[in-house]
Short mmCIF file of C-alpha atoms in Angstrom, two decimals:
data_model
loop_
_atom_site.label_atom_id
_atom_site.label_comp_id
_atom_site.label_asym_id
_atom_site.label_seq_id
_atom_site.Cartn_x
_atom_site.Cartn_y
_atom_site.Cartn_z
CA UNK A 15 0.00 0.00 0.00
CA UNK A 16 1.47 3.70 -0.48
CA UNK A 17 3.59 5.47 1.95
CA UNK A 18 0.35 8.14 2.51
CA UNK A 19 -3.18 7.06 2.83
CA UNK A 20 -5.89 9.37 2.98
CA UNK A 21 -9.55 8.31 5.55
CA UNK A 22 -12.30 8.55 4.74
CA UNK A 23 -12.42 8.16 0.75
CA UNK A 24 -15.12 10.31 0.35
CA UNK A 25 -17.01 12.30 2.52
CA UNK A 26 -20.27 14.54 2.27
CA UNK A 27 -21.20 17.34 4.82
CA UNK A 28 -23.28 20.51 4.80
CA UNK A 29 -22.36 23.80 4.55
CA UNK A 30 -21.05 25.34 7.69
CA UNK A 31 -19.95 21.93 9.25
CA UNK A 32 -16.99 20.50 9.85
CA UNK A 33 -14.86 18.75 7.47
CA UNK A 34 -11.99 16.41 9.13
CA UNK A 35 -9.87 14.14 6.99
CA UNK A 36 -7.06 11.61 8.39
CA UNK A 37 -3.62 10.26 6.45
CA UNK A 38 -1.67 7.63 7.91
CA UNK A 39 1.81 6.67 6.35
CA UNK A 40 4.65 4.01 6.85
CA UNK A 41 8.09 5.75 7.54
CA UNK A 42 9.68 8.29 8.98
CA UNK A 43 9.32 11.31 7.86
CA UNK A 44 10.70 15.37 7.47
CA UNK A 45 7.39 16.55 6.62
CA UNK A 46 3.40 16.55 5.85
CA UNK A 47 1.61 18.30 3.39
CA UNK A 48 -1.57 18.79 2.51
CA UNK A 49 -2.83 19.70 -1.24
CA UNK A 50 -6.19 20.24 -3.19
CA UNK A 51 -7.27 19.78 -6.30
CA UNK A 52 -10.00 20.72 -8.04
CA UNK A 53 -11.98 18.11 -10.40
CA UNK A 54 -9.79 18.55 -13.72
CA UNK A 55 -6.88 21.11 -12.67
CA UNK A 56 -3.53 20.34 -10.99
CA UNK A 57 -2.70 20.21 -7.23
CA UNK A 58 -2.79 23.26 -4.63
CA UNK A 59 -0.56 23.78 -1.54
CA UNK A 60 -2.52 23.84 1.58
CA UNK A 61 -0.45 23.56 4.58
CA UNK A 62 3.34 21.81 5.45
CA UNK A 63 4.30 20.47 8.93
CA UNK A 64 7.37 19.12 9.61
CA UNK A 65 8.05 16.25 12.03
CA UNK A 66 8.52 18.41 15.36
CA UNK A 67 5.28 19.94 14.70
CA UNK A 68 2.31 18.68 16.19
CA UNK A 69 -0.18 21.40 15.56
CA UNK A 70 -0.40 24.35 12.60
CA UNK A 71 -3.15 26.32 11.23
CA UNK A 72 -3.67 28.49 8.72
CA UNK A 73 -7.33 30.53 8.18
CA UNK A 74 -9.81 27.66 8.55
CA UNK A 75 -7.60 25.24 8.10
CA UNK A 76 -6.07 23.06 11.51
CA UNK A 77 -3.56 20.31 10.18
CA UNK A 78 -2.35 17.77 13.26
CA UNK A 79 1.28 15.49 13.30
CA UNK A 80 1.81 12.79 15.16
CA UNK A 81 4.16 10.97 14.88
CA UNK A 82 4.15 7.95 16.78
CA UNK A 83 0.75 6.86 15.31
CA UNK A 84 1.97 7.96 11.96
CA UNK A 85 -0.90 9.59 11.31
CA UNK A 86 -1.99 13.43 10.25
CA UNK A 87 -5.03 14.97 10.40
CA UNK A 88 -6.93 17.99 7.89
CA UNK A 89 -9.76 19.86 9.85
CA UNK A 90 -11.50 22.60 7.28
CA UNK A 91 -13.99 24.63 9.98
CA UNK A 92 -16.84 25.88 8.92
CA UNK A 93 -17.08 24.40 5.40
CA UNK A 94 -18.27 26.56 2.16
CA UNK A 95 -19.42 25.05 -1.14
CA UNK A 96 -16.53 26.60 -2.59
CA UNK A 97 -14.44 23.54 -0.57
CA UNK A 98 -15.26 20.79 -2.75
CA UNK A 99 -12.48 19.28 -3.71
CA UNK A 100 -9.89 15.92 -3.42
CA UNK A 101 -7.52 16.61 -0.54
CA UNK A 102 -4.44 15.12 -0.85
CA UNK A 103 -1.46 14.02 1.92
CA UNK A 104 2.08 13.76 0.62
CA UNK A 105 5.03 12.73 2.55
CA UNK A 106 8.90 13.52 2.73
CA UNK A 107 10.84 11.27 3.52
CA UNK A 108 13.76 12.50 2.63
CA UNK A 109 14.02 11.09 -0.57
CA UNK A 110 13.75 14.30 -2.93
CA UNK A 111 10.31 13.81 -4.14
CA UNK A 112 6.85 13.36 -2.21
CA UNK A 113 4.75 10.51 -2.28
CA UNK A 114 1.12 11.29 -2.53
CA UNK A 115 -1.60 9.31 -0.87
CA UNK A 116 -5.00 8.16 -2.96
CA UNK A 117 -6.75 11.51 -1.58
CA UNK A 118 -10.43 12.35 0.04
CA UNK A 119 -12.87 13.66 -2.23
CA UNK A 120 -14.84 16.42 0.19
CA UNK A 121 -18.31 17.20 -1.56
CA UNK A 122 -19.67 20.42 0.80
CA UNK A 123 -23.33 20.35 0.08
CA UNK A 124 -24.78 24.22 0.02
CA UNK B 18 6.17 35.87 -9.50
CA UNK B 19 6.65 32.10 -10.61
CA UNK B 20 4.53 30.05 -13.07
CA UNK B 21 4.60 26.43 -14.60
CA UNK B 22 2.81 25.58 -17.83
CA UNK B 23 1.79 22.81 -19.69
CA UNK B 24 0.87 21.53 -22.86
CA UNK B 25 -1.24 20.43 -24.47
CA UNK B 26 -3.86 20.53 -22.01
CA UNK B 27 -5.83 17.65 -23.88
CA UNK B 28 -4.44 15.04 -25.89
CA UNK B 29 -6.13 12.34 -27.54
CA UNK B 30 -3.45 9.35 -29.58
CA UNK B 31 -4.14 6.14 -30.75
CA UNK B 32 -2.17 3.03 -28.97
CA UNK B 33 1.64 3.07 -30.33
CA UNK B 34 2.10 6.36 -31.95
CA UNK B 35 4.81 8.57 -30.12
CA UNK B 36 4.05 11.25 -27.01
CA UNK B 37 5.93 14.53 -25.85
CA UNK B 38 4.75 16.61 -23.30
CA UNK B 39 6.30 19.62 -22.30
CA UNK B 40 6.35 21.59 -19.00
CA UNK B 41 8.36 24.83 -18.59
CA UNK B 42 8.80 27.05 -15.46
CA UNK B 43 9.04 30.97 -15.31
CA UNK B 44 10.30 33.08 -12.74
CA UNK B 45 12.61 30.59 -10.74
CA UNK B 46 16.38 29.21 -11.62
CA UNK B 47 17.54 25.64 -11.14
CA UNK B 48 14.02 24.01 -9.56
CA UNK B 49 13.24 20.74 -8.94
CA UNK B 50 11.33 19.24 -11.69
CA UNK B 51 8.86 16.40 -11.43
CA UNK B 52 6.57 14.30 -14.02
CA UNK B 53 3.38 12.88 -12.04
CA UNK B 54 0.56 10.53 -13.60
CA UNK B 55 -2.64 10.47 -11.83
CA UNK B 56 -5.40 7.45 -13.05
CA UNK B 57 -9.10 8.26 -12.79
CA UNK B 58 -10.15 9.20 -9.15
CA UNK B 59 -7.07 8.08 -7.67
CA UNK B 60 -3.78 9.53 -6.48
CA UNK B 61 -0.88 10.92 -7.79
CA UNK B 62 2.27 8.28 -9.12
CA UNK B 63 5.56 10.02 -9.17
CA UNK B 64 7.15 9.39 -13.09
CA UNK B 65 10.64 10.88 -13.20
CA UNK B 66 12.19 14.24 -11.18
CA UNK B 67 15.06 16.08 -11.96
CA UNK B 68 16.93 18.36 -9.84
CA UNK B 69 19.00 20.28 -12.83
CA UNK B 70 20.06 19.60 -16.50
CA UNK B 71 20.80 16.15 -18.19
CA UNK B 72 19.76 14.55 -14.32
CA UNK B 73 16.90 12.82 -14.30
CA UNK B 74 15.59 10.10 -11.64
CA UNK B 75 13.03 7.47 -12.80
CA UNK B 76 10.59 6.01 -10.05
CA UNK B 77 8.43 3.72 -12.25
CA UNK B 78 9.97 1.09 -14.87
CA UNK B 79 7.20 1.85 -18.16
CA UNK B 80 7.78 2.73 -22.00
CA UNK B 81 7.51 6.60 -20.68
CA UNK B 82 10.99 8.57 -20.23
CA UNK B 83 11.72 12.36 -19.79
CA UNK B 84 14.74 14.67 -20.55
CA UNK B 85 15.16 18.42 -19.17
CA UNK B 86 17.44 19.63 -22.08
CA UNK B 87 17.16 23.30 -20.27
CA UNK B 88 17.41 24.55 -16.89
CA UNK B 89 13.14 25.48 -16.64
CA UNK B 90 11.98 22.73 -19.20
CA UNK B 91 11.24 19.02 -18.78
CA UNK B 92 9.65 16.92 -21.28
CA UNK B 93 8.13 13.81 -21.05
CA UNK B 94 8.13 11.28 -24.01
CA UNK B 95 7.12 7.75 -25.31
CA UNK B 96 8.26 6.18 -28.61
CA UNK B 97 4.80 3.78 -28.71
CA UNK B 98 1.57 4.45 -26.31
CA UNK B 99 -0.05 2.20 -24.59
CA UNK B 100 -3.47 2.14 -23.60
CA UNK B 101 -2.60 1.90 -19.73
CA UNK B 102 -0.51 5.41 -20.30
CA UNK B 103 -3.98 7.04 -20.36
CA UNK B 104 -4.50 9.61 -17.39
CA UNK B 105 -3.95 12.95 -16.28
CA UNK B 106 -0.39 13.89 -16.44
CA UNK B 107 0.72 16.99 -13.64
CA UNK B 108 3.80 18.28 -13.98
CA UNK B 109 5.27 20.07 -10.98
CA UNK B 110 8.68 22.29 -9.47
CA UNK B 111 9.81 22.94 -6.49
CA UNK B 112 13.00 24.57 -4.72
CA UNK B 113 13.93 22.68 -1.74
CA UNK B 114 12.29 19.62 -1.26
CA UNK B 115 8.68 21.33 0.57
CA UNK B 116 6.22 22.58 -0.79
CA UNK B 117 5.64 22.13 -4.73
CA UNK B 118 3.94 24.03 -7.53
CA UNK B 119 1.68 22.19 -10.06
CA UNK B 120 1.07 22.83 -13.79
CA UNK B 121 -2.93 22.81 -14.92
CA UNK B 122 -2.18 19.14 -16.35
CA UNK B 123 -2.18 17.63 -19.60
CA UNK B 124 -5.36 14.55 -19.79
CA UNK B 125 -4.14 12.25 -22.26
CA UNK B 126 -6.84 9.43 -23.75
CA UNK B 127 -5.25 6.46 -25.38
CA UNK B 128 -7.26 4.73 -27.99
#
């Protein structure tokens, strides 16, 4: 299975609620990222955290580390339409390129 | 201010004619280039990266292989398609090894 794997698959909410979506990965690491894509167009930067991180936000955006589960989590707050996307993990591992998990398609229902 | 293109953006060839795709970057010297394919609904598979001229690192054995004859350009190429070599090809840079900047894509349709 890949290095980054995103949970749930797919998820529906409302507007206004919550979105939170999970990647768990295999090795160590030097840092996390989160990207977005929109259906048809190439990948966004969202938000990095490195490995000594635990917490980092950025507008409505909260992105969790930790590292002895492995594991990373995406919170969007307060969701908008306009946040329908794939959200994807990527891992560095220190191996000059990322490796991208499968991603979580987020469908925000006005 | 830095931008990556791509082209085409749509490509459709039948199975065993030849491919180039071509990705250039403005606005930033000696980045790290990479060459991503991405299958229906799924994630991204790093292709090939290349952190500067002539050097190029290949992460998936396949009938695809890519050059970067200048410092901002990286091509990708096949001498005869396939029809598993359909998908949506991304083609990103980066300067250190964080964060990286994506192309709009090129979706190529074997036939």
């Amino acid at each position: 299975s890949q290095q980054g794997e995103e949970d749930p698959q797919a998820l529906s909410i409302q507007e206004g609620e919550n979105a939170t979506m999970n990647c768990s990965y295999k090795t160590s690491i030097n840092n996390l990222q989160w990207y977005r894509q929109n259906s048809g167009r190439g990948l966004v930067h969202l938000i990095l955290i490195r490995s000594n991180e635990r917490e980092k936000h950025s507008g409505r955006l909260r992105v969790t580390l930790d590292t002895s589960k492995k594991s990373s989590s995406l919170l969007i707050t307060a969701s908008r339409a306009a946040d329908t996307a794939s959200y994807f993990c990527a891992t560095d591992t220190g191996r000059r390129a990322l490796t991208f998990g499968s991603g979580t398609r987020l469908q925000v229902q006005p | 201010s830095q931008t990556i293109h791509q082209w085409p953006a749509t490509l459709v060839q039948p199975v065993g004619s030849p491919l180039s795709l071509e990705c250039t970057v403005e606005g930033t010297s000696n980045p790290n280039l990479y060459w991503y394919r991405q299958a229906a609904g799924r994630g991204l598979q790093l292709l090939f990266y290349s952190v500067g001229i002539g050097q190029i690192s290949s992460e998936v054995p396949q009938n695809l292989s890519a050059s970067r004859p200048q410092d901002r350009q990286f091509i990708l190429s096949s001498k005869k398609l396939l029809l598993s070599d359909s998908g949506f090809y991304l083609c990103a840079w980066s300067v250190q090894f964080d964060e990286q900047f994506f192309g709009p894509g090129t979706r190529l349709t074997v036939l």
